[in-house]
CSV table of C-alpha atoms in Angstrom, one decimal:
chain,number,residue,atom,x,y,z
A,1,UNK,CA,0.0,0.0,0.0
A,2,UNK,CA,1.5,3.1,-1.1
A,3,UNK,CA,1.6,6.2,1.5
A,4,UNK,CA,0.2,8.4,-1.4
A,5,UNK,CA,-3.4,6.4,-0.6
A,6,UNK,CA,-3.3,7.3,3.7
A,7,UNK,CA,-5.8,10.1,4.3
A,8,UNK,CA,-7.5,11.3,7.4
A,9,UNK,CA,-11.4,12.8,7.1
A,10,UNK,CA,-11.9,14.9,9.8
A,11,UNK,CA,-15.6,15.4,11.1
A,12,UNK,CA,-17.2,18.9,11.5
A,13,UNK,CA,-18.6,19.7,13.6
A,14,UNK,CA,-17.0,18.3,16.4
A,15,UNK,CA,-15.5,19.0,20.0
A,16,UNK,CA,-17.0,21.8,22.6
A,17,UNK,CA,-20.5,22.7,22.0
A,18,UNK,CA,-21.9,25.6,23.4
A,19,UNK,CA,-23.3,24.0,26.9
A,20,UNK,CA,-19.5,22.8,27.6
A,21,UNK,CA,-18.1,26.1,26.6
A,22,UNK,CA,-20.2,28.2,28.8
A,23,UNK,CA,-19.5,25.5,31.7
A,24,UNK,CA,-15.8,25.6,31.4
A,25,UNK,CA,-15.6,29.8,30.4
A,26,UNK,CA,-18.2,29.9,33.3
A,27,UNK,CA,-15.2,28.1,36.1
A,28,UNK,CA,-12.5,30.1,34.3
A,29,UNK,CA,-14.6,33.5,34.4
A,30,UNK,CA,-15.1,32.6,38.4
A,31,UNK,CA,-11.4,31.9,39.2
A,32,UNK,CA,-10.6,35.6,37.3
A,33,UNK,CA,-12.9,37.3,39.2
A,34,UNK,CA,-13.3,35.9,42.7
A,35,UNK,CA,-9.8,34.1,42.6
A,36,UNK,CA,-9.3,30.4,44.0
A,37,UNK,CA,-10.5,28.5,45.4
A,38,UNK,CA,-13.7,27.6,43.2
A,39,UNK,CA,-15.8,24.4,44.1
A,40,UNK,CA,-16.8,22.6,41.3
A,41,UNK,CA,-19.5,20.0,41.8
A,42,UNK,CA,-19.0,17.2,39.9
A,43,UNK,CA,-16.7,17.8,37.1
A,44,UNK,CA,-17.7,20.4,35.2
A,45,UNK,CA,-17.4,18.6,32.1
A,46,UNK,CA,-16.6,15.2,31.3
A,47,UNK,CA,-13.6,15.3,30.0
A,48,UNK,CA,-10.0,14.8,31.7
A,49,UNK,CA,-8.0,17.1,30.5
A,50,UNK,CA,-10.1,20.3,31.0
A,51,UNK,CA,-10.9,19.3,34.9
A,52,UNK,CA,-7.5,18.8,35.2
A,53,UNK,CA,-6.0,22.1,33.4
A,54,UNK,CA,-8.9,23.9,35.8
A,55,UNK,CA,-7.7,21.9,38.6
A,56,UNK,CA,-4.4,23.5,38.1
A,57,UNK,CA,-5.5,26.9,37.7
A,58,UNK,CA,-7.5,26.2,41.5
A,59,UNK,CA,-10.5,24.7,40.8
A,60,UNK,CA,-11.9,22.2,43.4
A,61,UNK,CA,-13.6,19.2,42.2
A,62,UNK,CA,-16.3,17.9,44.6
A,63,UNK,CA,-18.5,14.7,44.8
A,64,UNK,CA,-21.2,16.9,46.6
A,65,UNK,CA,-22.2,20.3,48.3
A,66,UNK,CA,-21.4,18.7,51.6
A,67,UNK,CA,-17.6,19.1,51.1
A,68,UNK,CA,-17.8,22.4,50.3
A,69,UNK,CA,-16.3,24.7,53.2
A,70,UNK,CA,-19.8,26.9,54.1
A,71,UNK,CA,-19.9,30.6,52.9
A,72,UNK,CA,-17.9,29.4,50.2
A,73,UNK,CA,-18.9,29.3,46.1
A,74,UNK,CA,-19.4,26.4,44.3
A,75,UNK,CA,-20.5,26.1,40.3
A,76,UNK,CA,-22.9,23.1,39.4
A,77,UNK,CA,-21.6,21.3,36.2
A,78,UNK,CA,-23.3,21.6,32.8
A,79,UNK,CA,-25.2,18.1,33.5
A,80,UNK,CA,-27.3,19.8,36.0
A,81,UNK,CA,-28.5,19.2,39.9
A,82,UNK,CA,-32.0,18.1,41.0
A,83,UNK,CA,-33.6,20.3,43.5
A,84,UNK,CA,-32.6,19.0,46.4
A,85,UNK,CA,-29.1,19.9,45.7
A,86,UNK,CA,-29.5,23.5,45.1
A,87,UNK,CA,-31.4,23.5,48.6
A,88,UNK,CA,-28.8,21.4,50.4
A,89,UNK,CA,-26.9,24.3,48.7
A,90,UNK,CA,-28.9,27.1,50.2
A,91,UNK,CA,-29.5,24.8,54.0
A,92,UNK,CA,-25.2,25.0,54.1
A,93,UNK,CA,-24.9,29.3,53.0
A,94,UNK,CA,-23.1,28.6,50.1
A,95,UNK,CA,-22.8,30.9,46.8
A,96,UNK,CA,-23.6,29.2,43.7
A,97,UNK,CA,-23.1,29.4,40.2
A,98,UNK,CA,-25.2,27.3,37.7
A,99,UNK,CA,-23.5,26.5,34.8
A,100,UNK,CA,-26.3,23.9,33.5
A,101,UNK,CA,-26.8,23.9,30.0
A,102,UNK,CA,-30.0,25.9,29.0
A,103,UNK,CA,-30.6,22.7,27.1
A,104,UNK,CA,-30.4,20.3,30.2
A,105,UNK,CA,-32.6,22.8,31.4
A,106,UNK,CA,-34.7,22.8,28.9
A,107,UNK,CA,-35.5,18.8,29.7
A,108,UNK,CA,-36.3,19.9,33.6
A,109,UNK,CA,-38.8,22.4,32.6
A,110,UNK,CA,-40.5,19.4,30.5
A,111,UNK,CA,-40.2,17.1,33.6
A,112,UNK,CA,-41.6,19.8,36.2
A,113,UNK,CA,-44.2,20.8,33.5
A,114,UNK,CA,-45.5,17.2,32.7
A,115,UNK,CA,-45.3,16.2,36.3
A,116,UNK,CA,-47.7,19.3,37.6
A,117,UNK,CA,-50.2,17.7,34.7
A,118,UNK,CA,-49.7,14.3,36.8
A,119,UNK,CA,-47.9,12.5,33.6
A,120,UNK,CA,-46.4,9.4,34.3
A,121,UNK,CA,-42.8,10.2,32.7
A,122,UNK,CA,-40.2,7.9,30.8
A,123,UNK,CA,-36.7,9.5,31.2
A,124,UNK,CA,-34.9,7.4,28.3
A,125,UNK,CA,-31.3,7.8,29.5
A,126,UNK,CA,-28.5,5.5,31.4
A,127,UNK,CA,-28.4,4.7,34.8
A,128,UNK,CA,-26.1,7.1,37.1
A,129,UNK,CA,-25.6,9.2,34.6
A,130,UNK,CA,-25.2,12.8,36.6
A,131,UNK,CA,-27.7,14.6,33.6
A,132,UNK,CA,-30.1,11.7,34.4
A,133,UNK,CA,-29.9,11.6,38.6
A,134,UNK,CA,-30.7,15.8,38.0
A,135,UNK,CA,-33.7,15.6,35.9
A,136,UNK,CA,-35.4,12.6,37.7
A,137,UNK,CA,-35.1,14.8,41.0
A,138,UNK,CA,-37.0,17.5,39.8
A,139,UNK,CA,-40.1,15.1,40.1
A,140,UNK,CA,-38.7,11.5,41.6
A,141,UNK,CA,-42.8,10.6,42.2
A,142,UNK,CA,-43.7,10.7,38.5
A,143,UNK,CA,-40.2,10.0,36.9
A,144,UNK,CA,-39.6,6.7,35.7
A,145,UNK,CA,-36.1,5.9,33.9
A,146,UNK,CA,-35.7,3.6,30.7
A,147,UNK,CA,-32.2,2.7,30.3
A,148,UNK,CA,-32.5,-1.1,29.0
A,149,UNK,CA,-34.6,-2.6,26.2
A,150,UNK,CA,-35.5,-5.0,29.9
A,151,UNK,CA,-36.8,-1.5,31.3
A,152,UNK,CA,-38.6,-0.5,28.2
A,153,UNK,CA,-40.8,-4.2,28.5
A,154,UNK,CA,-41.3,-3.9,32.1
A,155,UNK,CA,-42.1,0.1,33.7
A,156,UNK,CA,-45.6,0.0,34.6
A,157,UNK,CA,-47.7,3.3,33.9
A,158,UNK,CA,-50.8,4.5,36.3
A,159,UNK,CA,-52.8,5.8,33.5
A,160,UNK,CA,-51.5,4.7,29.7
A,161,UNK,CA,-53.4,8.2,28.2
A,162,UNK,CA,-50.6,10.2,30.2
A,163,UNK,CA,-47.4,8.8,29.9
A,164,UNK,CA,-44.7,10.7,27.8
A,165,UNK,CA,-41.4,10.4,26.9
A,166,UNK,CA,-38.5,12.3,28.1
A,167,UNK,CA,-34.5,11.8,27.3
A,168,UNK,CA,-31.2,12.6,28.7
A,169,UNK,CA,-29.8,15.1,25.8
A,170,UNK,CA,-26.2,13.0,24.9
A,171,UNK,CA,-27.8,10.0,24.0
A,172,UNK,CA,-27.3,8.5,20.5
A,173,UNK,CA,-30.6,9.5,18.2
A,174,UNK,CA,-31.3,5.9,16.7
A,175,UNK,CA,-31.0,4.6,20.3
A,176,UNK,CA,-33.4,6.8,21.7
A,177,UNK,CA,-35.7,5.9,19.2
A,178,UNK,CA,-35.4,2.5,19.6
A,179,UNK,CA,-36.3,2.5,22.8
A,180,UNK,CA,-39.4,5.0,22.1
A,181,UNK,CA,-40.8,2.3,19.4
A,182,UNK,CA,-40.3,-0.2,22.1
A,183,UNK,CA,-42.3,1.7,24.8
A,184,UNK,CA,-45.0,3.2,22.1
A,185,UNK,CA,-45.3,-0.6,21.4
A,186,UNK,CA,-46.6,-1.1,25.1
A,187,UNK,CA,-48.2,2.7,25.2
A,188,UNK,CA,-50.0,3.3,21.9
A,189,UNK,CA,-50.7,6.5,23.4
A,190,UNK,CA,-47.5,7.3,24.6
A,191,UNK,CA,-46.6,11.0,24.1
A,192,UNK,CA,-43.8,13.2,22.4
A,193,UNK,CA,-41.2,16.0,24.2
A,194,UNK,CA,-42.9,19.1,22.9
A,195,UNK,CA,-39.1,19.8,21.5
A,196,UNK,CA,-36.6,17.5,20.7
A,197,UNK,CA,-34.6,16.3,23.6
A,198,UNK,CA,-31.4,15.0,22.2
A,199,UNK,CA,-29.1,18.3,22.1
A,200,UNK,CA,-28.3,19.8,18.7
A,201,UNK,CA,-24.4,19.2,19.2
A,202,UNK,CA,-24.9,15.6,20.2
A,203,UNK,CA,-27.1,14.9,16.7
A,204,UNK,CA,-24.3,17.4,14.7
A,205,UNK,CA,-21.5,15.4,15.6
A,206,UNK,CA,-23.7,12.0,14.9
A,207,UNK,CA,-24.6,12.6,11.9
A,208,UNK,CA,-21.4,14.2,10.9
A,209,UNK,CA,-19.3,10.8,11.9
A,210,UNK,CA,-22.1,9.0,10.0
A,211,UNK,CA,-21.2,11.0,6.9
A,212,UNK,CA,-17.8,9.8,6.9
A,213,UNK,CA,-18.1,5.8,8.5
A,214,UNK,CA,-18.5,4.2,5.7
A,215,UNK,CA,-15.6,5.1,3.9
A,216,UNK,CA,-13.0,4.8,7.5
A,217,UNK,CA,-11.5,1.7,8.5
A,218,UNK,CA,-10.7,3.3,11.1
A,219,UNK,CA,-12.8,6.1,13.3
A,220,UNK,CA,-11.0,7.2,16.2
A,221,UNK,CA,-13.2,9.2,19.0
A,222,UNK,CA,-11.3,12.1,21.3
A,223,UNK,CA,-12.9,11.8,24.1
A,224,UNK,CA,-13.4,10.7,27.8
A,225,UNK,CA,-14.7,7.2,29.1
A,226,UNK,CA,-17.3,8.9,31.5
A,227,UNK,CA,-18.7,11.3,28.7
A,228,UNK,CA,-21.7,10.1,27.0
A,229,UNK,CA,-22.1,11.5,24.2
A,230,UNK,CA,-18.4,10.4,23.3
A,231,UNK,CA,-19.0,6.9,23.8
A,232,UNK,CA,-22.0,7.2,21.3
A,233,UNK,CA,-19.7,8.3,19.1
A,234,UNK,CA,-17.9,5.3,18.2
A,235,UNK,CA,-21.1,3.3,18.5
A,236,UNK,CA,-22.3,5.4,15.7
A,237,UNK,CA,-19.4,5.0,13.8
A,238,UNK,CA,-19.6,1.2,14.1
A,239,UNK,CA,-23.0,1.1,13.2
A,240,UNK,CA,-22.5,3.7,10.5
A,241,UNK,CA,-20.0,1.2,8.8
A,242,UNK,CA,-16.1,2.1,9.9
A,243,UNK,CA,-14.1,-1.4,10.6
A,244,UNK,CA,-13.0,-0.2,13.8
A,245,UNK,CA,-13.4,2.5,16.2
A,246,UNK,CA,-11.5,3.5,19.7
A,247,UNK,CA,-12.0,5.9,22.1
A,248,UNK,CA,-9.2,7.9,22.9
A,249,UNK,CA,-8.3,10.7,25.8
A,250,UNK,CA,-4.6,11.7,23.9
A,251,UNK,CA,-3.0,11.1,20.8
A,252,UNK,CA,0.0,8.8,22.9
A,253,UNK,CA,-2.9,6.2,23.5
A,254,UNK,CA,-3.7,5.6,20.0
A,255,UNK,CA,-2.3,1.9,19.7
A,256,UNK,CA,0.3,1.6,16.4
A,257,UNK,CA,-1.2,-1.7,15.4
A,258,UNK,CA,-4.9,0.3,15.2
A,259,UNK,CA,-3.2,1.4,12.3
A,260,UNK,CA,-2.0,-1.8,10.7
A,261,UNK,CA,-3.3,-2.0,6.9
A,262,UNK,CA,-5.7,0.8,7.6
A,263,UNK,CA,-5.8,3.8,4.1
A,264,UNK,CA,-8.1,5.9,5.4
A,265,UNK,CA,-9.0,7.5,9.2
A,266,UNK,CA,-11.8,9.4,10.6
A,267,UNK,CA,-11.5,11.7,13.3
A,268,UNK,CA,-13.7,13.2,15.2
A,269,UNK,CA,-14.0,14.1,18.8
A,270,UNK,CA,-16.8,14.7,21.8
A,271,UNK,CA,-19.1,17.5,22.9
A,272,UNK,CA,-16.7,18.2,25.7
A,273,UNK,CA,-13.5,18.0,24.2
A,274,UNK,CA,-11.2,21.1,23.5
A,275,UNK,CA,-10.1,21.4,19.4
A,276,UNK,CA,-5.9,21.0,20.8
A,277,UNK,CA,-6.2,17.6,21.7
A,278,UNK,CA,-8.0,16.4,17.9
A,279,UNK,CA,-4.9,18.8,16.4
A,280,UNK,CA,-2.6,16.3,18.3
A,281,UNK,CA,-4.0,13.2,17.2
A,282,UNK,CA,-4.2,14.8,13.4
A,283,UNK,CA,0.1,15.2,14.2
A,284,UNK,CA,0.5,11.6,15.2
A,285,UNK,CA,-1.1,10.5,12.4
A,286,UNK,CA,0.6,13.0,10.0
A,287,UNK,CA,4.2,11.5,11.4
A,288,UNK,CA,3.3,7.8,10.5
A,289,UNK,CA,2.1,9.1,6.6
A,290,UNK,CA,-1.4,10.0,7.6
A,291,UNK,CA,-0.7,13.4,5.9
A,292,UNK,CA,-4.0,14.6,4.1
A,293,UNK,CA,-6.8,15.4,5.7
A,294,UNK,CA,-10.1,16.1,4.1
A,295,UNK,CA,-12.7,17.9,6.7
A,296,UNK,CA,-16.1,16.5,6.2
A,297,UNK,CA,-18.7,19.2,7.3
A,298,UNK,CA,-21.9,18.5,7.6
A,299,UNK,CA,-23.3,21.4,9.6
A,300,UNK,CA,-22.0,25.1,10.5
A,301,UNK,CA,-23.3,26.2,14.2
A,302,UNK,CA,-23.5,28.9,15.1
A,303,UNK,CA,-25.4,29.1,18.5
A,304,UNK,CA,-23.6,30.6,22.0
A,305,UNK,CA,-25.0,30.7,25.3
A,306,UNK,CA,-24.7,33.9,27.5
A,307,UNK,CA,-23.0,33.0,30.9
A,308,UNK,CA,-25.0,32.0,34.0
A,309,UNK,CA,-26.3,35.1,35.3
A,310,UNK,CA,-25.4,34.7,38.5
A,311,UNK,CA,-21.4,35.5,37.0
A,312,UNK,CA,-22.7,38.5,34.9
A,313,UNK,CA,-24.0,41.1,37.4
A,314,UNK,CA,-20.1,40.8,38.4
A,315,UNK,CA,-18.3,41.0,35.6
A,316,UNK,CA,-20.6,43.8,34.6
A,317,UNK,CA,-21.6,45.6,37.6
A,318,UNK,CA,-22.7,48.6,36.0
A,319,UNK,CA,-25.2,46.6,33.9
């Protein structure tokens, strides 16, 4: 095989979306303008290298509220908190910032709205996920959670004309829908999200890694192996057609013999990854012949989030 035929197509869009920038710009903004230390619940993101780059700059990561010192100010990641955390919050006098994505959000409005109508409410999403424990506290009595095909053929309903579907918003699209048909099987009636749950960024990046599968034998994935939507990633890509598939936190843990026989490799990387650590993977590959690389674009976005406004009255007082 001659090196003339090694290519690398290179998904777009790909890497931070606008929830995980806010998050991370939200802990970096709070550092700047209080100074350390910052509590971070949870880690902001999911990805390794950014919680530890904000480690470094003093940012304390945190299981719960109830090791951070009281008085002091602590950020809620972009997965989002359940109720009782932001009152366990209030209960201990500490300052908070809520960097929840508005589109996390978005999901606990549904929740809170369907439950106050007395739905019965099937929160398609996987077990312990952080995103999933926040949205089924806003209404634990009337939240039900779907993670299994097992679950989808056994939740029980109260009253099958009020049951809808909810979702966690990193979930793969043909997934979720799988499991929908499944439950719609059991709940003719079952109701739709009045908006689509799955987040724009997480579908982008799907579709865009479908675009390119096909044609891969190999996809690799930048990402972390607690982050969702990265995960999904290289299912897609599976699924999509690509011979093989890895996820990957740093270029050094791309395995030479991945590359054994392989002409052409996608690249593509997570929702919470920053665009540095795909630019090192693209060198590694460059220095064992993997040279050109074709981007693949399947969708420009353009949307930003303003920052929680509990940061903005400081960083514009007069405002």
């Amino acid at each position: 095989m001659s090196d003339t035929t090694k290519r690398v197509l290179l998904a777009k869009p790909r890497g931070y979306c606008a929830g995980v920038d806010r998050a991370v710009v939200t802990v970096e903004k709070a550092l700047d303008t209080y100074g350390p230390p910052v509590y971070v619940r949870k880690e902001i993101v999911h990805n390794r290298h950014v919680v530890e780059t904000l480690r470094e700059r003093g940012a304390i990561f945190v299981d719960s509220t109830d090791e951070v010192p009281e008085g002091a100010l602590v950020v809620f990641s972009a997965h989002g908190v359940s109720p009782e955390v932001h009152t366990k919050a209030a209960d201990r006098g500490l300052r908070t910032i809520d960097a929840t994505c508005p589109l996390v959000t978005k999901v606990h409005m549904e929740a809170k709205r369907f439950a106050r109508d007395d739905y019965d409410i099937l929160l398609i999403g996987h077990e312990g996920h952080e995103e999933v424990e926040g949205t089924a506290g806003e209404a634990p009595e009337h939240i039900q959670l779907v993670d299994t095909a097992e679950d989808a053929a056994k939740v029980q309903v109260r009253d099958p004309s009020k049951v809808i579907w909810l979702s966690q918003t990193t979930l793969s699209v043909d997934e979720t829908m799988e499991r929908v048909d499944q439950l719609r099987a059991r709940f003719p009636m079952l109701s739709d999200p009045p908006s689509d749950d799955i987040c724009y960024a997480t579908q982008n990046r799907q579709v865009a890694v479908k675009a390119m599968a096909a044609e891969c034998d190999l996809v690799i994935v930048v990402g972390s192996q607690n982050s969702s939507n990265s995960k999904r990633l290289v299912e897609v890509a599976l699924q999509a057609g690509a011979r093989a598939s890895y996820l990957v936190d740093f270029a050094h843990e791309i395995a030479e013999e991945w590359l054994d026989g392989v002409t052409t490799v996608g690249v593509t990387s997570g929702a919470s990854v920053p665009d540095n650590l795909v630019m090192d993977v693209l060198a590694f590959l460059a220095e064992r012949g993997w040279e050109s690389v074709e981007e693949i674009t399947t969708a420009n976005e353009k949307i930003a989030f303003a920052l929680p406004r509990e940061l903005r009255k400081d960083l514009n007082p007069t405002k």
